[in-house]
XYZ file of C-alpha atoms in Angstrom:
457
model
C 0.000 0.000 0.000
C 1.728 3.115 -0.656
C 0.522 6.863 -2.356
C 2.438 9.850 -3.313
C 2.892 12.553 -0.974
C 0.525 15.377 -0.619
C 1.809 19.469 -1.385
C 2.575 19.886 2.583
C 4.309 16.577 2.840
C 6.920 17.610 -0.196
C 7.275 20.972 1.150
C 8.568 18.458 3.922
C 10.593 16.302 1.971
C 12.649 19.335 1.120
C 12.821 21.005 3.934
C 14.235 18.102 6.130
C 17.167 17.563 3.451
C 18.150 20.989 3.807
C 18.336 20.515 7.942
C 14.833 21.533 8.640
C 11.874 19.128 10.153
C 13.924 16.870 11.715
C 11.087 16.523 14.871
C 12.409 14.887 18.091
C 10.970 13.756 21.036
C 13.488 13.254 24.409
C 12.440 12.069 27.790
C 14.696 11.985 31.065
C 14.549 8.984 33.056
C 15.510 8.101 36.431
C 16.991 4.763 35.189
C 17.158 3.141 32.118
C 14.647 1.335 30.720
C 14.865 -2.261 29.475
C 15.564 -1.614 25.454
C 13.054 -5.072 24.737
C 10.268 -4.014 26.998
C 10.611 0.013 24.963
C 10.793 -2.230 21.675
C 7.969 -3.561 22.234
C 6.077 -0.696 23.247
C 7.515 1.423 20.309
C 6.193 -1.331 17.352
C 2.452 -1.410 19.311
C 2.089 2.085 18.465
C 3.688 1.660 15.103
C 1.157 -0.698 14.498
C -1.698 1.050 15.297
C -0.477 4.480 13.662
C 0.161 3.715 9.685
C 2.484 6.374 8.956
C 4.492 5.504 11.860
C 5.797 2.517 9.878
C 5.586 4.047 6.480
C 9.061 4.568 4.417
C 10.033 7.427 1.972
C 10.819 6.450 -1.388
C 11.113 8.161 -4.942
C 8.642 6.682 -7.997
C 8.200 7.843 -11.200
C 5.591 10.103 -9.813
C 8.411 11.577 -7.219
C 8.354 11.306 -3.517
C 5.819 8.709 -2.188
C 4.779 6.855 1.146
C 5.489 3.268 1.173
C 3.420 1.445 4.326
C 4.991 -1.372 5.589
C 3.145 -4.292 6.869
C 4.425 -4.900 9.571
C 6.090 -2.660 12.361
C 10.387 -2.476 11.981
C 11.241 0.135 14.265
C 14.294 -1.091 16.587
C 16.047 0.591 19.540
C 19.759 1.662 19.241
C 21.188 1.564 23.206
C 23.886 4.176 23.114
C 26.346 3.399 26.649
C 27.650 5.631 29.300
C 31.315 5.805 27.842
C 29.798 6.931 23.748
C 27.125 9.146 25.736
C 29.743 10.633 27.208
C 32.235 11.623 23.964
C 28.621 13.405 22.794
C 28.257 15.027 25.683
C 31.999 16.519 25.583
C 31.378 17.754 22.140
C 28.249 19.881 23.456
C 28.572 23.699 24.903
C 24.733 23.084 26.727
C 25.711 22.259 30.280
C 23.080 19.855 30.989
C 23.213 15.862 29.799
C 19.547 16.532 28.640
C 19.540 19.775 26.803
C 22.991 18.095 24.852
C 21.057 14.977 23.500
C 17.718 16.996 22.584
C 20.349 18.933 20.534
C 22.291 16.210 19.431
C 19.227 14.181 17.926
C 17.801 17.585 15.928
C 21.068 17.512 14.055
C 21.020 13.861 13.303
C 19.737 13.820 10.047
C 18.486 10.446 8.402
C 17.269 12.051 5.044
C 19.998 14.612 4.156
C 19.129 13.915 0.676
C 16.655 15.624 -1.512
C 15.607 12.558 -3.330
C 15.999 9.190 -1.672
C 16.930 6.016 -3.747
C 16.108 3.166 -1.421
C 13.358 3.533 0.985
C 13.837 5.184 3.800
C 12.325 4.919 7.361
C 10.761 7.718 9.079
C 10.863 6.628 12.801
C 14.082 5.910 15.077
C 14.472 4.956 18.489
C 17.678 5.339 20.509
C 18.378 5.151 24.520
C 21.229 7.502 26.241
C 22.823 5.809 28.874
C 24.069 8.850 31.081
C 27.249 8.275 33.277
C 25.080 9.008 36.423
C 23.460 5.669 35.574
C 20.282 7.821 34.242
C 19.008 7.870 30.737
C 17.743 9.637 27.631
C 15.478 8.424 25.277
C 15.319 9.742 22.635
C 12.531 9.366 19.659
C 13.449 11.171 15.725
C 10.696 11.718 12.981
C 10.352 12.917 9.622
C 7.923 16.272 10.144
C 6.223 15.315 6.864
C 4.610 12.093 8.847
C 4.754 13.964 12.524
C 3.347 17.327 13.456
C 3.247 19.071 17.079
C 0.313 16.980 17.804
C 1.201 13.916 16.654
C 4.631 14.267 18.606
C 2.339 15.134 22.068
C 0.269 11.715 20.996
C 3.090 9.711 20.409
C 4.695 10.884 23.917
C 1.672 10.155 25.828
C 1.225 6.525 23.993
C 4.492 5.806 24.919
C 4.639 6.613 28.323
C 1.094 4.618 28.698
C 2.960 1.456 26.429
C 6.035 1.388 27.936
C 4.838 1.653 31.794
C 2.462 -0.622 31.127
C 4.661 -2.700 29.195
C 7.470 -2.976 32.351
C 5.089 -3.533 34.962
C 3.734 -6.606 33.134
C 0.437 -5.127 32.106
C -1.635 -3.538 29.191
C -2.076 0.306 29.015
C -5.690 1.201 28.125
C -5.276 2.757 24.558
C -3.652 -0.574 23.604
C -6.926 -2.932 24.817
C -8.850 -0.360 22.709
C -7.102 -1.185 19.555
C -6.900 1.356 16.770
C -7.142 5.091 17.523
C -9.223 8.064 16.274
C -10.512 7.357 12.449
C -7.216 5.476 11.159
C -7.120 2.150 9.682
C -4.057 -0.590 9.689
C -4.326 -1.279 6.372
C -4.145 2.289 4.652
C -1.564 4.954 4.262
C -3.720 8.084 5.778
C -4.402 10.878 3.065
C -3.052 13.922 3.303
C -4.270 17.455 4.358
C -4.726 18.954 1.329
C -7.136 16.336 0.438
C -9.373 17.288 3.650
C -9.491 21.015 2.867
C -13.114 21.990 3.596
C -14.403 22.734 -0.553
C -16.251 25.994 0.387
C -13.207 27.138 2.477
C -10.580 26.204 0.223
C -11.270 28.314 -2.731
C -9.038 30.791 -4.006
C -9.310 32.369 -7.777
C -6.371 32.099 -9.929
C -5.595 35.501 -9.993
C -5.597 36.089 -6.354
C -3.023 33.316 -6.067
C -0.448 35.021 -8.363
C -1.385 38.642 -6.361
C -0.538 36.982 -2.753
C 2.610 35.502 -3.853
C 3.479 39.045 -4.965
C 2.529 40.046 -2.200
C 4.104 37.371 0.061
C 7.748 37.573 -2.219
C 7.893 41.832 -2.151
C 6.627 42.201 1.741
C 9.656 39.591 2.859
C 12.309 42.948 1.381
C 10.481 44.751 3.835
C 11.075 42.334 7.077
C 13.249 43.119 9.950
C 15.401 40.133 11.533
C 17.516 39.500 14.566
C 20.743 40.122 13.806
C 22.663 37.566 12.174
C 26.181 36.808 13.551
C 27.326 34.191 11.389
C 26.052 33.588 7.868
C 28.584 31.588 6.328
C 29.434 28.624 8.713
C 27.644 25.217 8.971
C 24.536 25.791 10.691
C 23.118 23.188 13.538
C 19.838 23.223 15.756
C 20.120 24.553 19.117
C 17.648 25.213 22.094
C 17.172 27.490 24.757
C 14.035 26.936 27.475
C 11.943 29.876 28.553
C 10.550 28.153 31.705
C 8.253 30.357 33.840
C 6.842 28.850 37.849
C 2.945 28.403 38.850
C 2.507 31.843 40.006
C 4.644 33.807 37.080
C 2.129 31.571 34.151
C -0.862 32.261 36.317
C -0.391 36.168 35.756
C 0.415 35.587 32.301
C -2.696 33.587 31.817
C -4.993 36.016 33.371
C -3.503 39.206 31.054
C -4.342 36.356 27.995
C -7.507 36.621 29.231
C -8.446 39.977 29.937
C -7.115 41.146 26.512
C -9.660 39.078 24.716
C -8.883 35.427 25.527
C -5.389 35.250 23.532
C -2.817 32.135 23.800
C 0.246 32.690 25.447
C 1.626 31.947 22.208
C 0.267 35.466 20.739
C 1.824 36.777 24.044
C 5.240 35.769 23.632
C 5.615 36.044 20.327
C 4.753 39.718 20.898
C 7.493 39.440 23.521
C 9.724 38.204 20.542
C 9.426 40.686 18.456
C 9.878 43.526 21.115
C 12.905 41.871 22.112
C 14.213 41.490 19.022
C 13.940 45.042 18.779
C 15.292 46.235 22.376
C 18.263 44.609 20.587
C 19.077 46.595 18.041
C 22.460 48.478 18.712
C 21.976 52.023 19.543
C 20.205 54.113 17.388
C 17.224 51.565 17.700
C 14.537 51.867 14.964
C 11.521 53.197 15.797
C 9.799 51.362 13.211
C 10.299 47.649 12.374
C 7.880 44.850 10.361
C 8.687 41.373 11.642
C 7.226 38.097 9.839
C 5.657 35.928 12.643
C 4.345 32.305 11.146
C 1.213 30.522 12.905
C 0.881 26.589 13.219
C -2.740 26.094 13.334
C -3.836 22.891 14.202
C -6.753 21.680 11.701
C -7.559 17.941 12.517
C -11.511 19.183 13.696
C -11.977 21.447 10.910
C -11.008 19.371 7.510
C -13.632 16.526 6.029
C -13.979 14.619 7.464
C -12.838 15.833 10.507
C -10.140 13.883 12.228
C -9.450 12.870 15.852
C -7.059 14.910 17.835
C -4.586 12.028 17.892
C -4.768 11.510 14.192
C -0.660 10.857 13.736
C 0.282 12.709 10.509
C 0.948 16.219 9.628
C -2.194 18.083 9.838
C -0.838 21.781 10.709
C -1.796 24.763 8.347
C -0.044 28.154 8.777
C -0.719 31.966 8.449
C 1.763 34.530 7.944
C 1.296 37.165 9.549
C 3.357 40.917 9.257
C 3.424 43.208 12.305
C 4.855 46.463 12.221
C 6.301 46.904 15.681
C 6.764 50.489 17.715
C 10.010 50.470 20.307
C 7.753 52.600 22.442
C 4.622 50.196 22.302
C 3.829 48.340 25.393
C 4.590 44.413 24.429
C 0.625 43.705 25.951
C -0.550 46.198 23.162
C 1.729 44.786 20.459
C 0.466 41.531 21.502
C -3.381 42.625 20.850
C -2.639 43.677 17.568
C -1.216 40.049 16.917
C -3.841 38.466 18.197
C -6.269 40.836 16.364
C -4.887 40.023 12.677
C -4.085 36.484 13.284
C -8.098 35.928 14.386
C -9.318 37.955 10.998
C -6.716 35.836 8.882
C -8.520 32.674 10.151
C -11.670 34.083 9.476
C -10.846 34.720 6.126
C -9.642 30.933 6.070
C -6.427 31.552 4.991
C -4.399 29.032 6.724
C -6.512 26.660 3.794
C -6.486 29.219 0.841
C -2.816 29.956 1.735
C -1.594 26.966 1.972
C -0.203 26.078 -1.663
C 1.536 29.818 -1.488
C 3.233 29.133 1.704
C 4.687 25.885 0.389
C 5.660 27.084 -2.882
C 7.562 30.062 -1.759
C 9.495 27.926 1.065
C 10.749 25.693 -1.805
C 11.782 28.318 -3.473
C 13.623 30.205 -1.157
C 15.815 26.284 -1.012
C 16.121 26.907 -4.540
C 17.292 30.545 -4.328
C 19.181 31.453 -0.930
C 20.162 34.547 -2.212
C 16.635 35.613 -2.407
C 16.717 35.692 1.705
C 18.254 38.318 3.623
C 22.270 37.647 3.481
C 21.562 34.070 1.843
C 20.431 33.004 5.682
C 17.038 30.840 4.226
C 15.227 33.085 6.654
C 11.599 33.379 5.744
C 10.027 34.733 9.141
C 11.643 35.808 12.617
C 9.548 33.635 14.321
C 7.289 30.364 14.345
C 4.824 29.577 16.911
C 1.559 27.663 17.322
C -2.288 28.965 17.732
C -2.746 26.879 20.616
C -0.026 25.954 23.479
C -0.032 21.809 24.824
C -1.617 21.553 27.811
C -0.213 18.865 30.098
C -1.666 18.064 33.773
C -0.599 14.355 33.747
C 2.544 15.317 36.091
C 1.421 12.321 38.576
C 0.139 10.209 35.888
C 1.496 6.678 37.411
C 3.383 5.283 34.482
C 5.312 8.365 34.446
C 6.324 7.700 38.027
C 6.491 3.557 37.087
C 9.479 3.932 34.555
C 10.553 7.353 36.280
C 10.508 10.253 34.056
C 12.126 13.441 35.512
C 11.778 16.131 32.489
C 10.427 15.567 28.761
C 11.063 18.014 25.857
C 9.916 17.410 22.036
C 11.180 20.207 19.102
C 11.982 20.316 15.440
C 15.005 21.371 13.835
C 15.136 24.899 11.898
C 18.695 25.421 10.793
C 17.933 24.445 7.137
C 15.242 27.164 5.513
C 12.555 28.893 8.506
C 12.547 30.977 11.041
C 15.270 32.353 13.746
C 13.148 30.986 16.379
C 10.606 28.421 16.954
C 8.479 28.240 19.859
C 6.958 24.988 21.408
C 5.100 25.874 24.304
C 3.965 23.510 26.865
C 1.935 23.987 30.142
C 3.116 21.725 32.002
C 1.336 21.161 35.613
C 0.246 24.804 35.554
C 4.483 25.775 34.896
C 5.040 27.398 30.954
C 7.848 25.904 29.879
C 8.807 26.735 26.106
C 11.523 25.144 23.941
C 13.038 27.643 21.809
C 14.835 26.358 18.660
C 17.132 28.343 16.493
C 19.496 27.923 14.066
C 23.192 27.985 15.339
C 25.926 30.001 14.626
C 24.023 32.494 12.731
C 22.600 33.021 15.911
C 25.005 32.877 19.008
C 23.838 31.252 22.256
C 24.323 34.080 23.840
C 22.143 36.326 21.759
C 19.763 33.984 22.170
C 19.769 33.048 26.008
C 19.418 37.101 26.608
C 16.663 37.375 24.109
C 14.622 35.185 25.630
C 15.361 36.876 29.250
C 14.566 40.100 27.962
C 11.103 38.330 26.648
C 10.463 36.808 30.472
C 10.702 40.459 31.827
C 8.603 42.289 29.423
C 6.273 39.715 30.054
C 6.093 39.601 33.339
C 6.850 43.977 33.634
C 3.327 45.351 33.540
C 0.812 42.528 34.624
């Protein structure tokens, strides 16, 4: 059973050879967990989730998904002593922040077109030298969005608890999830698109491409510090307590019922500005890109665990005052970003969006100093809410911390949020393509974020 990959899915395809979409998934445990027991686990889920054990191949159609029959996926065990020669090799600090980092710059499909068929899933277990461990799950983003990634997480955790303690986790005894089927390779967005909310005249196509291709002169950027070096994926967390996300959550609300998302990518952009050497613009339009989440709006609607990519986006422009207050700048986000999906143009936009990121592969120079910049920011519609902290397979096969990310340093954004609330806590991954942006420059950005946040509420 195979079929060829949708529009979004090659957009994918090419992306992830050129360094972006590489999505991983890490989790910190107290010991390490038996790799045949997580084996086991892993190929349960693979079975019930097609495109989990799909391959990538190239027919005389170009790129298609190939669905295996049965589930392959096997775990690599990495020891303490090879742990440790990554971990020397890493400027993060902490064991877990240098795998997460290490895995988004392990790339499986550097090639744009792949002559044997390809797997899309891998598995691999850190042994840390404090006799912890890391494991550590890699996907292709064409067959794993955000909330795929948070499905797969959960599933696991549920699997593999249940799996060491000698039991059966409950989405296992209930078989196959949501609307997908063993047999058959899941179609792909654009095939879902709602007809009536889909529809854009040929003309207007060509005008917002225009549009699009002209307006990205105009964006500002975070200064770049290195733009001819080989570029990697690194991450810096924005982690906020109970009582700093409760007054966050509470402005959200009073300014209309916002996501912290809109509010710190508002926070982003102000930033980015406060960092302007001296004389700072007054003035600056920064290119923010939306992940909207559309499993419960295509036909037929799909179930929130529906493992595939399933994410639309909007770009939006924002032209951003140094003297604005970041809550106001925010509101104006949140305002155009609610009339763009009115307008439906995360569907009518979609084909644009794609095009124009595989043409900005094609044509580096046509992105400011060749950096395959095509926003200053990415960040979803909606954060992940998690209140599972005491869920007991999590304290079975002792997890400590969890992160999950994709890679940027090939064509996107300077940053990429993924924001999690996690037991009423905000904790954000930030992902950003290294050395064109330092560590440094990054690590005070997003402190300078934190305190405009947190200045006036």
């Amino acid at each position: 059973m195979e079929r060829s990959v949708g529009g979004t899915e090659y957009s994918w395809c090419r992306t992830v050879a050129s360094g972006t979409g590489i999505t991983v998934l890490t989790i910190l445990l107290s010991r390490p967990p038996e790799p045949a027991a997580l084996e086991k686990a892993l190929r349960r889920i693979q079975s019930r989730h097609p495109l989990l054990r799909a391959r990538l191949q190239w027919g005389d159609r170009g790129p298609c998904l190939s669905l295996s029959p049965e589930p392959y996926l096997s775990v690599e065990v990495v020891d303490s002593s090879e742990t440790s020669v990554v971990l020397r090799s890493s400027d993060a600090g902490d064991p877990f922040h240098a795998l997460l980092e290490h895995e988004l710059n392990r790339n499986s499909w550097r090639e744009t077109r792949i002559e044997t068929p390809a797997e899309l899933f891998f598995a691999t277990v850190y042994r840390l030298p404090d006799s912890r461990a890391v494991v550590a799950l890699r996907l292709h983003t064409g067959i794993c969005d955000r909330a795929s990634a948070v499905s797969i997480l959960r599933n696991v955790l549920q699997s593999y608890g249940a799996e060491a303690a000698g039991g059966t986790a409950a989405g296992d005894r209930e078989g196959q999830n949501g609307n997908e089927e063993a047999g058959e390779v899941p179609g792909a967005i654009e095939e879902m698109v709602p007809q009536e909310k889909g529809r854009k005249p040929f003309w207007a196509h060509g005008v917002d491409l225009l549009g699009y291709s002209v307006g990205s002169l105009r964006f500002s950027n975070l200064q770049f510090r290195d733009t001819t070096s080989t570029r990697a994926s690194r991450v810096v967390r924005l982690q906020m307590d109970r009582d700093e996300t409760d007054r966050i959550l509470k402005a959200c609300k009073e300014r209309g019922g916002m996501t912290p998302s809109v509010a710190l990518a508002a926070a982003a952009m102000k930033a980015a500005n406060f960092s302007k050497e001296e004389p700072r613009p007054q003035v600056e339009s920064y290119a923010v890109v939306t992940f909207i989440d559309c499993r419960t709006i295509l036909d037929p609607p799909l179930q929130l665990d529906h493992v595939g990519f399933y994410h639309s986006a909007i770009l939006n422009t924002l032209r951003v005052n140094s003297q604005e207050e970041v809550w106001d700048t925010a509101e104006r986000y949140f305002n155009a970003l609610t009339n763009s999906m009115r307008c439906n143009k995360h569907f009518t936009d979609m084909g644009d969006l794609t095009f124009l990121m595989c043409k900005a592969i094609d044509h580096p120079p046509a992105t400011p100093c060749s950096s395959l910049r095509t926003s200053f920011l990415g960040v979803f519609e909606s954060p992940i809410i998690d209140d599972d902290d005491g869920d007991k397979w999590r304290q079975e096969i002792g997890v400590e911390d969890y992160a999950g990310c994709t890679s940027v340093h090939g064509v996107g954004p300077s940053m990429a949020f993924f924001d999690t609330i996690r037991g009423g806590r905000l904790d954000c991954t930030c992902v950003y393509p290294w050395p064109l942006h330092s560590r440094e420059q990054i690590e005070q950005l997003v402190l300078n974020m934190k305190s405009l946040l947190l200045a006036n509420i």
